[in-house]
Short mmCIF file of C-alpha atoms and ligand atoms in Angstrom, two decimals:
data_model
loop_
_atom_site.label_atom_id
_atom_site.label_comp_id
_atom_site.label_asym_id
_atom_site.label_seq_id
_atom_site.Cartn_x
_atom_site.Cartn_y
_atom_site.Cartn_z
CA UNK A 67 -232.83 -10.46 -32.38
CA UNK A 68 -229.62 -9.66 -30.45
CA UNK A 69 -229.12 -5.87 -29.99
CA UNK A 70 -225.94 -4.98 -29.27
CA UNK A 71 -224.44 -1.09 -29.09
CA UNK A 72 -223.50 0.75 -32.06
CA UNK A 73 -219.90 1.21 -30.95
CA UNK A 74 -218.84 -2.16 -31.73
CA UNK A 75 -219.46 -1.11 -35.40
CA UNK A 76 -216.64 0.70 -34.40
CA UNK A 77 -214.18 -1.35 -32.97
CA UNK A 78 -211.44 -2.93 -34.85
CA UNK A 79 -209.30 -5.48 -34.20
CA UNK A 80 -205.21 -6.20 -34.47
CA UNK A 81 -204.83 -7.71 -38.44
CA UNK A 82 -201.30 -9.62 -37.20
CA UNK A 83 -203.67 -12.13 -35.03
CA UNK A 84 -205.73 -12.22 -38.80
CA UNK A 85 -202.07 -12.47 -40.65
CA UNK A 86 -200.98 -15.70 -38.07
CA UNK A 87 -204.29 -17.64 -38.05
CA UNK A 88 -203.68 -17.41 -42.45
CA UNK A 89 -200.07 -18.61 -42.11
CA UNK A 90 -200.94 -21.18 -39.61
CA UNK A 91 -203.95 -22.50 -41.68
CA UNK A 92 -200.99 -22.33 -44.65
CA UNK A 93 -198.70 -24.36 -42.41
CA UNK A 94 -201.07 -26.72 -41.65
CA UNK A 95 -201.68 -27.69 -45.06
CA UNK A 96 -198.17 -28.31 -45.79
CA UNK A 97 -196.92 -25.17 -47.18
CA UNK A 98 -193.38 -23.85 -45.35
CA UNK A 99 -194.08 -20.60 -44.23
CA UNK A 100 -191.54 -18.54 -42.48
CA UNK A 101 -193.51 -15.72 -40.49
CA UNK A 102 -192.49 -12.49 -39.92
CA UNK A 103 -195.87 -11.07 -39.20
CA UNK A 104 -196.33 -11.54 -35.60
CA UNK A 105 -195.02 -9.25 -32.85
CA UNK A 106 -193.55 -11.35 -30.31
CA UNK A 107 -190.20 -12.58 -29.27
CA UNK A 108 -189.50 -16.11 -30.61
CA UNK A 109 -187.15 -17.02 -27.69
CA UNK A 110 -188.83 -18.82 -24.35
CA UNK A 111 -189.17 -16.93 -21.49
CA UNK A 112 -186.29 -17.27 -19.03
CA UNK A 113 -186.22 -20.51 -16.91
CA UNK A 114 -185.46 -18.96 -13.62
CA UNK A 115 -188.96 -17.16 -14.38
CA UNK A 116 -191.12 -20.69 -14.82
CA UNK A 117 -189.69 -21.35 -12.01
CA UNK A 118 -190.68 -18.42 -9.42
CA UNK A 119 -194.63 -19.76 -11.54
CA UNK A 120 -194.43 -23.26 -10.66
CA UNK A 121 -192.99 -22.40 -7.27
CA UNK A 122 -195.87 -20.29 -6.72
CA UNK A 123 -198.84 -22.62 -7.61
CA UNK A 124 -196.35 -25.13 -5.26
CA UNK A 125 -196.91 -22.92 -2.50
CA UNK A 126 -200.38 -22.44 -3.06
CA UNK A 127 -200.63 -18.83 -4.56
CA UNK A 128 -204.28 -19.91 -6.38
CA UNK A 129 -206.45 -17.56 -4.84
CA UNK A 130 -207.81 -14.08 -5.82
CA UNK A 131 -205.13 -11.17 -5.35
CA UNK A 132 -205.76 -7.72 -4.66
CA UNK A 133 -207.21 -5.87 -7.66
CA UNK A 134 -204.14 -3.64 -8.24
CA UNK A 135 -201.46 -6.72 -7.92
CA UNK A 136 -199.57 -7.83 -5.21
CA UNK A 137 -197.91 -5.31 -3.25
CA UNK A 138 -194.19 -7.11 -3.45
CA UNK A 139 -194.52 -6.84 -7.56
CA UNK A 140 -195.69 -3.40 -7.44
CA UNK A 141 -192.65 -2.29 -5.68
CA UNK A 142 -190.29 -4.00 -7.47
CA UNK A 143 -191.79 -2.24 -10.69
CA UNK A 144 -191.21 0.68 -8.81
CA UNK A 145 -187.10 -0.57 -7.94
CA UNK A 146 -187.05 -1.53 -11.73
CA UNK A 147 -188.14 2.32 -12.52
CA UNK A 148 -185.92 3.50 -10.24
CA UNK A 149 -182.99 1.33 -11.42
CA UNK A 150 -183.39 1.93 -15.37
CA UNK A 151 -184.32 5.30 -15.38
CA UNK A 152 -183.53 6.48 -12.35
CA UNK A 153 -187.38 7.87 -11.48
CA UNK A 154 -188.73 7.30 -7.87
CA UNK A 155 -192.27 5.96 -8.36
CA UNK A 156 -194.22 5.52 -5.21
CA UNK A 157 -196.03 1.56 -5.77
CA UNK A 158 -199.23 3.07 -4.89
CA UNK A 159 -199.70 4.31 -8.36
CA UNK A 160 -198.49 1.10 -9.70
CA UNK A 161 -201.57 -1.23 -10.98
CA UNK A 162 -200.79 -4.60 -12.32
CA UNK A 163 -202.76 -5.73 -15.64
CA UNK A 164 -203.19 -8.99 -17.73
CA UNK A 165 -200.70 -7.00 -20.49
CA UNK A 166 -199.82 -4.06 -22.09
CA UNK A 167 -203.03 -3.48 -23.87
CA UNK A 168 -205.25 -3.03 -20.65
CA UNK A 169 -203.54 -0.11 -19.65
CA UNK A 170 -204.08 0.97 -23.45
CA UNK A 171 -207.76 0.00 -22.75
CA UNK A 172 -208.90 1.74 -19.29
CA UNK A 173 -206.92 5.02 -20.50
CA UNK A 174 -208.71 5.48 -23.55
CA UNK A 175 -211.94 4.59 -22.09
CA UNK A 176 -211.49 7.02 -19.19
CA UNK A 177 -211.18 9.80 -21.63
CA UNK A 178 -213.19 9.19 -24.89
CA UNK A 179 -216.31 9.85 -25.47
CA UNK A 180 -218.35 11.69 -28.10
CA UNK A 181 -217.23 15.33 -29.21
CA UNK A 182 -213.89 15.14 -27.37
CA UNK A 183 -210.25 14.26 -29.45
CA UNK A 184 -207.48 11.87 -28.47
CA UNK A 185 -204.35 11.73 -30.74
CA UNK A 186 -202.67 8.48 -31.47
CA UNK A 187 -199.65 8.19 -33.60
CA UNK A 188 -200.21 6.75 -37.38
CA UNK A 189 -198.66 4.47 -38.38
CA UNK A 190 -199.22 2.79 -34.49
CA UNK A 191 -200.35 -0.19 -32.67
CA UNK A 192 -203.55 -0.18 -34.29
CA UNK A 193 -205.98 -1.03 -30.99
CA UNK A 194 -205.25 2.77 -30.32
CA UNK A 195 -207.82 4.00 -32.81
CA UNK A 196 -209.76 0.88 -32.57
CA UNK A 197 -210.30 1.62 -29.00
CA UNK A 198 -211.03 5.35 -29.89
CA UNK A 199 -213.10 4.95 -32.19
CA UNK A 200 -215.12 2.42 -29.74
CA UNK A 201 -215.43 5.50 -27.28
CA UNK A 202 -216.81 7.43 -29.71
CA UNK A 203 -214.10 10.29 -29.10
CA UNK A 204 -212.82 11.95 -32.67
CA UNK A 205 -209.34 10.59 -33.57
CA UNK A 206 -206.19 12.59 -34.33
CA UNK A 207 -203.91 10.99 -36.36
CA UNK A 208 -200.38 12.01 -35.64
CA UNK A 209 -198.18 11.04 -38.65
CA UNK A 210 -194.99 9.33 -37.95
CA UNK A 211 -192.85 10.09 -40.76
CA UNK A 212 -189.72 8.19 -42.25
CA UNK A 213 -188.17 11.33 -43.22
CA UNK A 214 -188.24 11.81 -39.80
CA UNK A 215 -186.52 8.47 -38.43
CA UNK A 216 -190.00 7.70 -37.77
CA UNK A 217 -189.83 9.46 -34.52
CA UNK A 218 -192.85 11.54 -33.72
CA UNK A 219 -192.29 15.28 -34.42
CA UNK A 220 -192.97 17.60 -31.16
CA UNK A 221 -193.78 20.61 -33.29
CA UNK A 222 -196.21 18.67 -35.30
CA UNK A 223 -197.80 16.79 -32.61
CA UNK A 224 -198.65 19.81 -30.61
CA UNK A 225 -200.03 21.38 -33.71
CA UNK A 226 -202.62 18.92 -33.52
CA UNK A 227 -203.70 19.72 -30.05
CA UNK A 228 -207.53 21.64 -30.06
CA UNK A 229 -209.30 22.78 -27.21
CA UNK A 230 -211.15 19.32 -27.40
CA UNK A 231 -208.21 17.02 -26.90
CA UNK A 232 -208.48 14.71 -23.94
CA UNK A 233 -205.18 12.32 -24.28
CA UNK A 234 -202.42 12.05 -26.56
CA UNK A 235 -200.42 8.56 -26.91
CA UNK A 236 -197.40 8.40 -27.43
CA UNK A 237 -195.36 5.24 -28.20
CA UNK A 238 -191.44 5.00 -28.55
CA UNK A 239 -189.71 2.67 -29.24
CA UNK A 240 -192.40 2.42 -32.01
CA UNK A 241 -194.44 -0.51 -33.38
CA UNK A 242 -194.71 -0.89 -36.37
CA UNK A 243 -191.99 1.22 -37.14
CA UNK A 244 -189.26 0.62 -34.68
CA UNK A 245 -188.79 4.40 -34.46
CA UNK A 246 -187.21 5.34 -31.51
CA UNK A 247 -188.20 9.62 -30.40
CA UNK A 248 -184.78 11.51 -29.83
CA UNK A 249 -184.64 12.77 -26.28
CA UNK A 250 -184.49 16.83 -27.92
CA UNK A 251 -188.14 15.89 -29.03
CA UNK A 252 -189.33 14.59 -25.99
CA UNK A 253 -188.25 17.96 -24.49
CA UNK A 254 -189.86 20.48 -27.00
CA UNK A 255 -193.22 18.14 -26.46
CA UNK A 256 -193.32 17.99 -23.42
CA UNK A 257 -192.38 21.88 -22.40
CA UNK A 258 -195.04 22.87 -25.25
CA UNK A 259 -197.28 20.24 -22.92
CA UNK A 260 -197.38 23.28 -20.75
CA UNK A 261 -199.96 25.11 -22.82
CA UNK A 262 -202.18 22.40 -22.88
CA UNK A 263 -202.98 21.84 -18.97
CA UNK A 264 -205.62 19.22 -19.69
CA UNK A 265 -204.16 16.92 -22.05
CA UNK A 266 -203.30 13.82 -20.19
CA UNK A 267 -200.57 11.48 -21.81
CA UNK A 268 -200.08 7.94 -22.74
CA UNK A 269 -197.28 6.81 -22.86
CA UNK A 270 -196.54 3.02 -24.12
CA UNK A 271 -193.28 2.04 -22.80
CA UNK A 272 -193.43 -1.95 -23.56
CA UNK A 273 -190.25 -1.67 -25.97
CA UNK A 274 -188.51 0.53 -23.66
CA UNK A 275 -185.31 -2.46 -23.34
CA UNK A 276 -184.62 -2.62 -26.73
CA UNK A 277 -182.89 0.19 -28.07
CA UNK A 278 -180.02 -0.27 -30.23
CA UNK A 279 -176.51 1.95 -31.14
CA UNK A 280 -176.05 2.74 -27.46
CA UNK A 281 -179.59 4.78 -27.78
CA UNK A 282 -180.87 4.94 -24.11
CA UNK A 283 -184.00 4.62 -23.61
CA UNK A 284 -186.30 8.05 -22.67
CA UNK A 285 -188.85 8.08 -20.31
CA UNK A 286 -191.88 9.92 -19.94
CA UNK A 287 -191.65 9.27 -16.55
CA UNK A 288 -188.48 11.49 -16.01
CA UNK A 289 -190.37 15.04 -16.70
CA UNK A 290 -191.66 15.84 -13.18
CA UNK A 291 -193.98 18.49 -15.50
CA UNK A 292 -196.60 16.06 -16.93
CA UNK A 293 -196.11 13.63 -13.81
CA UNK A 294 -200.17 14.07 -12.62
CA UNK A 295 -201.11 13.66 -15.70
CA UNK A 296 -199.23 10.75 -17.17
CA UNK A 297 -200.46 7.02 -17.49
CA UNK A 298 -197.13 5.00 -18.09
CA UNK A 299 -197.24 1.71 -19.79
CA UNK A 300 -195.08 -1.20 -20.01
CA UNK A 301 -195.25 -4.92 -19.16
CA UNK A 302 -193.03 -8.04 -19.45
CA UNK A 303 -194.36 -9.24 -23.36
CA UNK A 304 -191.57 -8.26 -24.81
CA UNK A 305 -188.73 -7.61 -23.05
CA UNK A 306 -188.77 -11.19 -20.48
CA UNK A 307 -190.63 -13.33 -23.76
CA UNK A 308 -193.83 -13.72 -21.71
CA UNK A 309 -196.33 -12.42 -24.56
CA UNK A 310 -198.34 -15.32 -23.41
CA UNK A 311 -198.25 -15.32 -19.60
CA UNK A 312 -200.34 -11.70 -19.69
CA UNK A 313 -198.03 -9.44 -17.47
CA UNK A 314 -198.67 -5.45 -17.90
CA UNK A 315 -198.12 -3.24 -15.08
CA UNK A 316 -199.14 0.77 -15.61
CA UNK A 317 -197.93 3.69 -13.18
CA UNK A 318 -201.10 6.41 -12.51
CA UNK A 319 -201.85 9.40 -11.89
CA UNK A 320 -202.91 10.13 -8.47
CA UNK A 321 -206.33 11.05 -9.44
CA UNK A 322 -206.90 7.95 -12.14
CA UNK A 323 -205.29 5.17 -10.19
CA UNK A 324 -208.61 4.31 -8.24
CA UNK A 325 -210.60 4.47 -11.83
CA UNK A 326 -208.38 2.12 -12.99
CA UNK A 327 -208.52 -0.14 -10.02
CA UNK A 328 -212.57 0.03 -10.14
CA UNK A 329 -212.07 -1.28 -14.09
CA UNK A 330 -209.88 -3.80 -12.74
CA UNK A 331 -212.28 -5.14 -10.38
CA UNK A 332 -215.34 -4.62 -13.07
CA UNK A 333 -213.05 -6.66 -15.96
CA UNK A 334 -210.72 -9.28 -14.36
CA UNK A 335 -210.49 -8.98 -10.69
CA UNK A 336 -206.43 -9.51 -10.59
CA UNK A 337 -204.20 -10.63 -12.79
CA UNK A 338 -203.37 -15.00 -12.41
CA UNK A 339 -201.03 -14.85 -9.10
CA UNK A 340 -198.23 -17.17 -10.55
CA UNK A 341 -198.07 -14.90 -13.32
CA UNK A 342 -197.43 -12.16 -10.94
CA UNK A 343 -194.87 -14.21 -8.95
CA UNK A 344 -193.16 -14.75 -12.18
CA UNK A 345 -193.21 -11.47 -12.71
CA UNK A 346 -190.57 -10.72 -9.82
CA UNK A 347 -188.57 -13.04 -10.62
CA UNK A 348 -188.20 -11.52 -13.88
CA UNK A 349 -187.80 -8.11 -12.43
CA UNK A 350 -185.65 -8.58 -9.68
CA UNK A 351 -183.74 -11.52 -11.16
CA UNK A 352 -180.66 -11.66 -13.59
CA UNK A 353 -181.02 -9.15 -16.16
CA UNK A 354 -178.61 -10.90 -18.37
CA UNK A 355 -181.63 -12.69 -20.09
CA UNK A 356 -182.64 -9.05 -21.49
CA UNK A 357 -179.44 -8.07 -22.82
CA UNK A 358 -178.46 -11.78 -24.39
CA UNK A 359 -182.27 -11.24 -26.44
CA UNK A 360 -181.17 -7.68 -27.38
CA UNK A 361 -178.18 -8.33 -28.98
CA UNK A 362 -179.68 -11.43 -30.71
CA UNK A 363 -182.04 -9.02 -31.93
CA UNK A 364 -179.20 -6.52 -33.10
CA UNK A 365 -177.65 -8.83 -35.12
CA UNK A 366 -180.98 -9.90 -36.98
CA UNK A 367 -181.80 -6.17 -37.23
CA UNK A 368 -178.66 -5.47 -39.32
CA UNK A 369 -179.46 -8.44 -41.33
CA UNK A 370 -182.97 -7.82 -42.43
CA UNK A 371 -181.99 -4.67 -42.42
CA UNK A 372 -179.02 -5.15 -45.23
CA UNK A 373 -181.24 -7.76 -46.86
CA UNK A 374 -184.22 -5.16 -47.63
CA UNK A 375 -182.08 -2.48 -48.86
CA UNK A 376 -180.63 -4.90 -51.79
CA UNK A 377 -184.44 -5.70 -52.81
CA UNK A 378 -185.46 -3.79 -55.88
CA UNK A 379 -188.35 -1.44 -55.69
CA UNK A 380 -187.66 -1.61 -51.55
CA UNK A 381 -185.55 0.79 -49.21
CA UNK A 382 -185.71 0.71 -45.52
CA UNK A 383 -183.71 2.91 -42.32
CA UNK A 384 -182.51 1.37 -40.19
CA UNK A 385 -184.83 1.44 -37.26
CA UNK A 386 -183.45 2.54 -33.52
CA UNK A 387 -185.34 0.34 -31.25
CA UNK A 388 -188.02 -2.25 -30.65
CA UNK A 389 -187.84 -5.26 -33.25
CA UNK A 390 -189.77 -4.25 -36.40
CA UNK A 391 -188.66 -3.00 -39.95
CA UNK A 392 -190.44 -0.81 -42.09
CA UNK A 393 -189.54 -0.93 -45.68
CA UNK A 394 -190.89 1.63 -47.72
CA UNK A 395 -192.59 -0.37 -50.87
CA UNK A 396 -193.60 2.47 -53.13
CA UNK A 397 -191.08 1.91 -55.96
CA UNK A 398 -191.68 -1.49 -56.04
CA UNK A 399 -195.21 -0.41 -57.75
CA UNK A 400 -196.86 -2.40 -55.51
CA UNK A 401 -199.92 -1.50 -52.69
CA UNK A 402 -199.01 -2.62 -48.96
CA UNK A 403 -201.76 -5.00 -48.38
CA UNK A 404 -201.85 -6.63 -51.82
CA UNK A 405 -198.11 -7.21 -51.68
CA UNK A 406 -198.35 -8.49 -48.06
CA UNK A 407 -201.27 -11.16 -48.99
CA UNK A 408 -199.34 -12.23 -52.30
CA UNK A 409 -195.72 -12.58 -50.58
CA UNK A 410 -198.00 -15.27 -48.10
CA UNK A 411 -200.11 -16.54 -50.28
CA UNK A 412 -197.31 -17.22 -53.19
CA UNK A 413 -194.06 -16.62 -51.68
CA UNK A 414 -194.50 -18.21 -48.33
CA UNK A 415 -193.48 -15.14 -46.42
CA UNK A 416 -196.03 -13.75 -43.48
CA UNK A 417 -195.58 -9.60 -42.99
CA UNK A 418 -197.96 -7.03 -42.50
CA UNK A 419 -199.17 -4.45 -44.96
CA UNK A 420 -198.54 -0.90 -43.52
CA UNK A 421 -202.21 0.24 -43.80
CA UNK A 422 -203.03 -1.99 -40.91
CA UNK A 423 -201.26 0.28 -38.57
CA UNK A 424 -203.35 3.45 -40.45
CA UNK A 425 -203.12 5.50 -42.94
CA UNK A 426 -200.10 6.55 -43.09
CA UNK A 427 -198.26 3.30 -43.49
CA UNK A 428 -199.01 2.61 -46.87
CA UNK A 429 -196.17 2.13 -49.06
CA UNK A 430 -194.95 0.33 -46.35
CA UNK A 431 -194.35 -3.16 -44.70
CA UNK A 432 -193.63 -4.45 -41.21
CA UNK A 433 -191.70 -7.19 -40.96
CA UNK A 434 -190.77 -8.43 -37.34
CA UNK A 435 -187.35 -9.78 -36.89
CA UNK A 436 -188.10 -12.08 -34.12
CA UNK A 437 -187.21 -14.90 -36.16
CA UNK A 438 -183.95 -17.11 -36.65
CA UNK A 439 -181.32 -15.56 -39.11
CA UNK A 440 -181.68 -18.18 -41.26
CA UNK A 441 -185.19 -17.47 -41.67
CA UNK A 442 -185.20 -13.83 -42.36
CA UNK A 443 -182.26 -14.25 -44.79
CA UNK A 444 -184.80 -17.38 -46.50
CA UNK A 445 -187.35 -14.81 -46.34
CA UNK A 446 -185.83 -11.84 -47.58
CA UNK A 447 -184.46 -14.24 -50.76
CA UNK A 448 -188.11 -15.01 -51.27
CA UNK A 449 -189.14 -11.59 -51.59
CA UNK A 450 -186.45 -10.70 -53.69
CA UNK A 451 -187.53 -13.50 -56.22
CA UNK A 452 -191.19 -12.57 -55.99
CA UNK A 453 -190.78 -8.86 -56.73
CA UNK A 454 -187.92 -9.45 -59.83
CA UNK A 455 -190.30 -11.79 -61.22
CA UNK A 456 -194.59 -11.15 -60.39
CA UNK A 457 -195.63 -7.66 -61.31
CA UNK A 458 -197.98 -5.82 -58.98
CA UNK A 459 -201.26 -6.59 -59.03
N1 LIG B 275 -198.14 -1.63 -27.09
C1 LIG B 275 -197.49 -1.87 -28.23
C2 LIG B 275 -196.87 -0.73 -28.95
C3 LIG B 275 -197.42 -3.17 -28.73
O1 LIG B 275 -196.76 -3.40 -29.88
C4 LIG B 275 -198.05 -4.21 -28.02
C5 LIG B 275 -198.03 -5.60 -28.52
O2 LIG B 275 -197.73 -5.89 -29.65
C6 LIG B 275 -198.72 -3.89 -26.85
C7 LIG B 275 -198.75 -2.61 -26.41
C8 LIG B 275 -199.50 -4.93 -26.10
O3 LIG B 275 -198.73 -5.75 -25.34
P1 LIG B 275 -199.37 -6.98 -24.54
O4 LIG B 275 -199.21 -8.18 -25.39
O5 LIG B 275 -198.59 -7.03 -23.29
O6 LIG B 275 -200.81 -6.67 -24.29
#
């Protein structure tokens, strides 16, 4: 008998990677499936980044690296701070981590534990509570609301805060929602931050490029108030296409940067050194590669966006950043997760039921836009014929 710890009773997992091994297992048996369930961009990461990889492995970059990343990519993610939102970052508090989710990971696990609270926004990237729950820590749900623009609400949020919250996460521009928080908010949170002195933040940045209708991007990083307390998250998933090369990179606190360094060394030792090569190339390169995906990703938003709103039963804002809808479902008489398995299962179509990202995203969908045109319009003409003619179940 294996006996393993209780908290991994606890842990959950990410239902998209569920959602593409089902439409992949439909693929392979010959069905067309167009998916809009998975959250990464469908073009290939720029060539000029390959290149700076293979050029590395050519010059022999195999070895270990330091734990925290090699110093020349950790100061040009502090340049690329400095050059987007005009923040001086010093690239001793920059770590370098196999993707977005291990800063996610180390920050939640360096704060929960039993009897403490961490708030996490709901509906959000659903390893948030997984990982809290894993801790053992008690989590707060902060609703994002549609009413809203699904941008988090300062006065609510701070509401939440007890004298046993540890962190609170943040996360705009939003998955699942592609909410994007109004700058206004970000003020009242962050000055009402000033009554709660041990709160650290988390705040996940990795859709920080695309914002859309000349919305600029906000930064946690820009509020010198919160600064030694704020773990900063991004990486190049989403905005270079490198979901699969593993790129993160998280700025610290003064006081947490050698915690996370000691997780580094405990987990993975360094993230693969042609990855991290790559990764300059990507930051210091041509930015034109970014801009070209975003507007791609404009265009498709407007037309999933259109699409959804001329399904019956369905209605859906238009969302400010990232590249996710979220139609609200609930006068189509249908339940989130029973539509989403019927519209793959019968209509071909991969999405995500809104309950995956908690509770408060039911009577919703995501879809993820990062498909061709064609497909979402073939996709939103499928759901259209499934919900005028198959009653909810
Ligand atoms: N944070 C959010 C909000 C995400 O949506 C994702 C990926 O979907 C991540 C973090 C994780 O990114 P990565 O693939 O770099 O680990």
């Amino acid at each position: 008998m294996l006996h393993t710890i209780a908290a991994f009773d606890r842990l959950g997992e990410e239902n998209a990677f569920a959602v593409l091994a089902r439409a992949t297992a439909l693929a392979s048996q010959g069905r067309d499936i167009i998916n809009l369930g998975i959250g990464q961009p469908d073009f290939a990461t720029p060539p000029h980044i390959v290149e700076a990889a293979i050029k590395a492995l050519r010059d022999g970059h195999h070895g270990y690296t330091p734990a925290t990343g090699i110093l020349p990519l950790r100061e040009a993610v502090a340049r690329d701070l400095h050059r987007r939102f005009s923040v001086d970052v010093s690239p001793d508090r920059v770590m370098i981590v196999p993707g977005g989710k291990v800063t996610m990971f180390m920050a939640i696990l360096m704060f929960g534990e039993l009897g403490v609270e961490i708030l996490y926004p709901d509906p959000g990237f659903p390893i948030y509570r997984s990982m809290i729950e894993f801790t053992g820590a008690t989590p707060i749900p902060v609703p994002i609301r549609e009413a809203n623009g699904f941008a988090f609400s300062a006065q609510e949020t701070l509401s939440l805060i007890t004298p046993r919250a540890r962190l609170l996460i943040l996360n705009s521009p939003a998955n699942p929602t592609g909410g994007v928080t109004p700058k206004a908010e970000i003020d009242a949170l962050v000055a009402g931050l000033e009554r709660h002195p041990d709160v650290a933040v988390m705040s996940d940045e990795i859709y920080a490029s695309m914002t859309y209708d000349g919305e600029a991007h906000v930064s946690l990083l820009s509020y010198p108030s919160i600064r030694e307390r704020l773990i900063h998250l991004d990486g190049a998933s989403k905005s270079y296409a490198m979901t699969g090369w593993r790129l993160g990179w998280s700025v610290w606190p003064q006081k947490l940067f050698d915690l996370a360094r000691k997780l580094a060394v405990n987990a993975h030792s360094c993230v693969n050194a042609a990855t991290q090569w790559a990764g300059i190339a990507a930051l210091e390169g041509p930015q034109d590669c970014v801009k070209k995906m975003v507007e791609e990703f404009d265009k498709r938003r407007h037309v999933v966006i259109d699409g959804l709103n001329r399904l019956s039963g369905v209605s859906c804002i238009k969302p400010k950043g990232a590249f996710y809808a979220f139609p609200n479902i609930t006068r189509s008489g249908w339940k989130a997760k029973p539509l989403a398995s019927a519209l793959l299962e019968e209509a071909g179509v991969a999405v995500i039921g809104g309950p995956d990202f908690g509770v408060h995203g039911e009577g919703y969908l995501r879809l993820s836009y990062a498909n061709s045109t064609e497909n979402i319009l073939k996709a939103i003409e499928r759901m259209g014929e499934f919900l005028a003619h198959r009653k909810a179940a």
